[in-house]
mmCIF file of C-alpha atoms in Angstrom:
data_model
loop_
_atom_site.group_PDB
_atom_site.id
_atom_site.type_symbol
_atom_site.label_atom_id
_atom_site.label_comp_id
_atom_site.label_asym_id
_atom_site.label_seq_id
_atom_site.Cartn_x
_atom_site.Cartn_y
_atom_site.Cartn_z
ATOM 1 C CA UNK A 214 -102.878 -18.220 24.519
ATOM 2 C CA UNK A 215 -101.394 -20.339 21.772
ATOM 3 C CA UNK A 216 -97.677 -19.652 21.146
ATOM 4 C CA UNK A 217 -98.359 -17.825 18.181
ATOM 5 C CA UNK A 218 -99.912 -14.972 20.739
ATOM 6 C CA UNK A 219 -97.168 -15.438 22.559
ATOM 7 C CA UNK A 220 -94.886 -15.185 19.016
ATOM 8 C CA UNK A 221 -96.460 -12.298 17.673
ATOM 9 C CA UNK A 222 -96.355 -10.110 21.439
ATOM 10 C CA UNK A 223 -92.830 -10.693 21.080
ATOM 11 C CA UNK A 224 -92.267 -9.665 17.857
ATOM 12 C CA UNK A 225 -92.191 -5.962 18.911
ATOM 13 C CA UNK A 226 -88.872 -6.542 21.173
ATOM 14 C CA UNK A 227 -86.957 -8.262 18.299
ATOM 15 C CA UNK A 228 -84.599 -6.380 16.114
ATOM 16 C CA UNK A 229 -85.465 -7.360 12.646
ATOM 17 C CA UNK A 230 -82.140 -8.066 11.287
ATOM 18 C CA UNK A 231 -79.386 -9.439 12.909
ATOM 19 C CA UNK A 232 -76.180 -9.656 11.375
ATOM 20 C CA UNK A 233 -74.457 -12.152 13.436
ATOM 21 C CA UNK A 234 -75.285 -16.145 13.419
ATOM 22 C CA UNK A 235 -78.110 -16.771 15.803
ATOM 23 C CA UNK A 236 -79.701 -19.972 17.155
ATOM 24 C CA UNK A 237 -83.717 -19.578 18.011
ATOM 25 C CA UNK A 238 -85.246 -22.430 20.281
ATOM 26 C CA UNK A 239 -89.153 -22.507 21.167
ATOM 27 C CA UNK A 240 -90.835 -25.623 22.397
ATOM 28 C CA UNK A 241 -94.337 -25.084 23.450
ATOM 29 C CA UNK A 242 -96.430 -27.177 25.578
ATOM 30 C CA UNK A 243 -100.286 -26.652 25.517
ATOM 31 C CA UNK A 244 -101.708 -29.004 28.103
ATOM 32 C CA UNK A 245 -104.963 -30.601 27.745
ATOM 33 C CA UNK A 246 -107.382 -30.635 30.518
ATOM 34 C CA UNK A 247 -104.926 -32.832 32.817
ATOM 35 C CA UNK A 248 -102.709 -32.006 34.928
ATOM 36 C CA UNK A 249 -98.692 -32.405 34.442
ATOM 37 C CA UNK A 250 -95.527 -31.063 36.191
ATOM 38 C CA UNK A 251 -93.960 -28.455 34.163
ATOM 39 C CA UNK A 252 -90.731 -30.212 32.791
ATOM 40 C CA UNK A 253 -89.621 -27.483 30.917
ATOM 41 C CA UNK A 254 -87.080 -26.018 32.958
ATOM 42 C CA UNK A 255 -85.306 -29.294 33.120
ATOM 43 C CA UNK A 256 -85.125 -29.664 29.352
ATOM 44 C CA UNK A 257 -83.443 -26.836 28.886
ATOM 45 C CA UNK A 258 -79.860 -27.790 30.086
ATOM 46 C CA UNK A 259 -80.583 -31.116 27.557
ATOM 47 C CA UNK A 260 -81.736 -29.249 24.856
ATOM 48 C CA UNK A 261 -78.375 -27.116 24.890
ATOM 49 C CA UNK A 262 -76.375 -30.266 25.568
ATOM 50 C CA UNK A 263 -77.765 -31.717 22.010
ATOM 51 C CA UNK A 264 -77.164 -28.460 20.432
ATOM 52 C CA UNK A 265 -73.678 -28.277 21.417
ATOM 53 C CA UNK A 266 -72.669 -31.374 19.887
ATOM 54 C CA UNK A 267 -73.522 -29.696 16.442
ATOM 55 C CA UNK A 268 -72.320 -25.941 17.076
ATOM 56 C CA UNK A 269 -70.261 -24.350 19.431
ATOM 57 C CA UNK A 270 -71.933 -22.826 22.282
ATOM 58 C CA UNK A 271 -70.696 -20.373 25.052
ATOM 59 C CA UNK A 272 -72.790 -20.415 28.308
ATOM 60 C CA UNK A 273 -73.148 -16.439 28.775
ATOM 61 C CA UNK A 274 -74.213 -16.517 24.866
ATOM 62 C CA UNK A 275 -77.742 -18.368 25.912
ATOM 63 C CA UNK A 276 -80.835 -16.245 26.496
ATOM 64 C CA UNK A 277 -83.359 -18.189 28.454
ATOM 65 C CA UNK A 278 -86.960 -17.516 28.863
ATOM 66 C CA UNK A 279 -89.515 -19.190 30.441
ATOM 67 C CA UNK A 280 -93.016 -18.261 30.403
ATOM 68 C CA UNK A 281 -96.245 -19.734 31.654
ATOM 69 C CA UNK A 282 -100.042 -18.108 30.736
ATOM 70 C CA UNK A 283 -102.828 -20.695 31.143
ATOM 71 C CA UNK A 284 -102.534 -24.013 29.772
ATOM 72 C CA UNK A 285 -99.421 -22.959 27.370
ATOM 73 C CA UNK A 286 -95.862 -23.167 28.820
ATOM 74 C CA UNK A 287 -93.505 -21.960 26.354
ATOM 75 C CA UNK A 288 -90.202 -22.334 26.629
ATOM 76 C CA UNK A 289 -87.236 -19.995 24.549
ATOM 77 C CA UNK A 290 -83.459 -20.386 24.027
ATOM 78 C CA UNK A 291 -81.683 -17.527 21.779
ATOM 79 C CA UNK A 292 -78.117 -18.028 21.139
ATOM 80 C CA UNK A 293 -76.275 -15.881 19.683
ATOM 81 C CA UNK A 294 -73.634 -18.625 18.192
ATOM 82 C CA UNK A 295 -69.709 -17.249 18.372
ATOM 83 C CA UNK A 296 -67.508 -16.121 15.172
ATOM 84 C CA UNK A 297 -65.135 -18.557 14.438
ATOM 85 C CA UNK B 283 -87.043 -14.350 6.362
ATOM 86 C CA UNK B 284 -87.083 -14.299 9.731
ATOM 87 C CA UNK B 285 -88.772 -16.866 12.287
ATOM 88 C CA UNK B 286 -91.337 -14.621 12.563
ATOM 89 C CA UNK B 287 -92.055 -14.131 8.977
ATOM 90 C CA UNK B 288 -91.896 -18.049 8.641
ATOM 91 C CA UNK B 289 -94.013 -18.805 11.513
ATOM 92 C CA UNK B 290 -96.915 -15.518 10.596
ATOM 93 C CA UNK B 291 -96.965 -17.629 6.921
ATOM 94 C CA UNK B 292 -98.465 -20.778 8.556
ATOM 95 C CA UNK B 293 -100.261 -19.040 11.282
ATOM 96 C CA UNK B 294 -103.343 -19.435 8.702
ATOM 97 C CA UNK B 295 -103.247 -22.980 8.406
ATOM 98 C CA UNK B 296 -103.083 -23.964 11.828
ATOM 99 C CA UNK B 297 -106.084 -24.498 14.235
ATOM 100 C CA UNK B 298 -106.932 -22.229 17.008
ATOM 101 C CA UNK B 299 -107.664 -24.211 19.309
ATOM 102 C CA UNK B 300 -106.893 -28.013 19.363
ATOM 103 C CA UNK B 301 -108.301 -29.694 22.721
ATOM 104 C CA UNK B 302 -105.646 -32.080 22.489
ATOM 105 C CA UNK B 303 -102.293 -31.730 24.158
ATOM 106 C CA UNK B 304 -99.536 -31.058 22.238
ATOM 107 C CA UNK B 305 -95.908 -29.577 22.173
ATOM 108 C CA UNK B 306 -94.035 -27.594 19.368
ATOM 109 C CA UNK B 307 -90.671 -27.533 18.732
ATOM 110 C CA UNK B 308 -89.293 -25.136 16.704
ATOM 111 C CA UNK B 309 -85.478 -24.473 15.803
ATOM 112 C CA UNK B 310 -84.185 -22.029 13.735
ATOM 113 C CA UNK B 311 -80.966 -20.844 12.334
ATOM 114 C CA UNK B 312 -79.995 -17.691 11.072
ATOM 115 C CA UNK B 313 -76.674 -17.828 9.194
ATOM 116 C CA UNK B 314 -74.490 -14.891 9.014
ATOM 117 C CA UNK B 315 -71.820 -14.679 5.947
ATOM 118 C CA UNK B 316 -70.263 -17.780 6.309
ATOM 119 C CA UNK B 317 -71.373 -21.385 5.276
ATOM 120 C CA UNK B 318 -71.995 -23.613 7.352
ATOM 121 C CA UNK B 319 -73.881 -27.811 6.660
ATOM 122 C CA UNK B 320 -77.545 -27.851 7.934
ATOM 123 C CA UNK B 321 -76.972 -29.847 10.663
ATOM 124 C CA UNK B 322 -81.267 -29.609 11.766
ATOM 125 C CA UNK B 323 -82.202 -32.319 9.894
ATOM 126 C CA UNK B 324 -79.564 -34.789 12.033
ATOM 127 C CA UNK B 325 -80.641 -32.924 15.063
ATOM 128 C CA UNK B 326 -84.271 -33.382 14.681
ATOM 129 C CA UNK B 327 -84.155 -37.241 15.902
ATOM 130 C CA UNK B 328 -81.823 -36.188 18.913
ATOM 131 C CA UNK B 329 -84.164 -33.632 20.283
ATOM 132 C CA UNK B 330 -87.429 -36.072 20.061
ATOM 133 C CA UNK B 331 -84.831 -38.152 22.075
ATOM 134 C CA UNK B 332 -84.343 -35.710 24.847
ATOM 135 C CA UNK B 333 -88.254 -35.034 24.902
ATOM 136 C CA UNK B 334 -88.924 -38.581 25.562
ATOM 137 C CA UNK B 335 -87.242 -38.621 28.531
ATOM 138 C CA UNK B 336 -90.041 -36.207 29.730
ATOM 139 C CA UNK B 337 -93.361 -37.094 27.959
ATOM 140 C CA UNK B 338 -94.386 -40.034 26.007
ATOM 141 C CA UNK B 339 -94.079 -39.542 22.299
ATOM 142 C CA UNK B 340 -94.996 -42.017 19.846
ATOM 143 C CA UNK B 341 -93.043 -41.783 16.453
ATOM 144 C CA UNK B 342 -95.882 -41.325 14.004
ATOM 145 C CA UNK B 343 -97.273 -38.955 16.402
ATOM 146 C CA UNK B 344 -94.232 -36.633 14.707
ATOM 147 C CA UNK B 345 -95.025 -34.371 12.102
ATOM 148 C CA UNK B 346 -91.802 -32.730 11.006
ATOM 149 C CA UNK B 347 -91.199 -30.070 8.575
ATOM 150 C CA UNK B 348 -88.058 -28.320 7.474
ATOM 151 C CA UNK B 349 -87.529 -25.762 5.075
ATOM 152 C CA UNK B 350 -84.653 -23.612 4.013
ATOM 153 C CA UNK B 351 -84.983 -19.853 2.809
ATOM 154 C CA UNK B 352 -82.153 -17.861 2.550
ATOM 155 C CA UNK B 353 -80.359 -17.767 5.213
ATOM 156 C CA UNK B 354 -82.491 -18.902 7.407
ATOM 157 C CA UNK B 355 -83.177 -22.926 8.220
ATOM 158 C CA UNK B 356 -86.376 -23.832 9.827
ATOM 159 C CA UNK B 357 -86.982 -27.326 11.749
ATOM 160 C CA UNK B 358 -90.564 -27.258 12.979
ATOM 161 C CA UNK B 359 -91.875 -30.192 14.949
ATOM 162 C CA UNK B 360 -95.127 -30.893 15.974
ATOM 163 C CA UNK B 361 -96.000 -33.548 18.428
ATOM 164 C CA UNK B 362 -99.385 -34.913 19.549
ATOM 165 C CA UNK B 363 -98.790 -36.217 22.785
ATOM 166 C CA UNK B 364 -101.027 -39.697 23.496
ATOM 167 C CA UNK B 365 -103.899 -39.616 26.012
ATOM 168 C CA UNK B 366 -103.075 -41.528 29.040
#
C-alpha cells in the first residue's frame, strides 16, 4: 500500500472545505526488505515541538493517527491551528 | 486546492512501486481569511533535523518541493534513505 492508497481511502472521511486554518502532517515510511523499529510514534511529539516554534499550537487541537499496513507506516498530524 | 487535490495531481508521475526505502514528508497549510508569512520553507530544514535523529539522511538524498496555490501551501519532501 503506498500512501497514496492510504491518501485516497481517506479522502472519503474528509470534509472538503474547511473554513478554519488547518495544519496537515503525513510522513510516510515504506521500508525496504530490512527490518527497522518503527520510530514513528516517537517523532511525533518532535515534529509538533518544531511546529510550535512557527504557529501556535494547543494540545487537544492535534489529531493523531498512526497506521501500519505492510511495509508502509504512515504517520498523520491534523491541527486545527487556533483564531487569534 | 486541497491536499488531496495537490497530492491526486502528482499521483501520475510517481512510481508504484520503488524497492528502495524511502520516507515522505508532507506539510500542508490551509489558511483561513487572515494572512499569515509562509513559514514552510524555514521549517523544511528543521524537520529533516528532527528525522535525523531517527534514520540516516544524507542531504542530496532530499528532494524538496514547495508550491503555493491559493490558500493552500504545500512542502513535500521526499527522502531516499541510504542502504546500510
Amino acid at each position: 500500500m503506498s500512501i497514496f492508497d492510504f491518501l485516497l481511502s481517506r479522502k472519503k472521511t474528509t470534509s472538503a472545505s474547511i473554513a478554519k486554518e488547518r495544519l496537515q502532517i503525513i510522513v510516510a515510511h515504506e521500508r525496504g526488505s530490512r527490518g527497522q523499529p518503527d520510530y514513528l510514534p516517537a517523532l511525533q511529539e518532535e515534529l509538533i515541538a518544531v511546529i510550535r516554534k512557527y504557529v501556535p499550537i494547543d494540545q487537544d487541537q492535534v489529531q493523531v493517527a498512526l497506521e501500519n499496513q505492510g511495509t508502509c507506516s504512515i504517520l498523520e498530524l491534523n491541527i486545527t491551528l487556533p483564531e487569534r
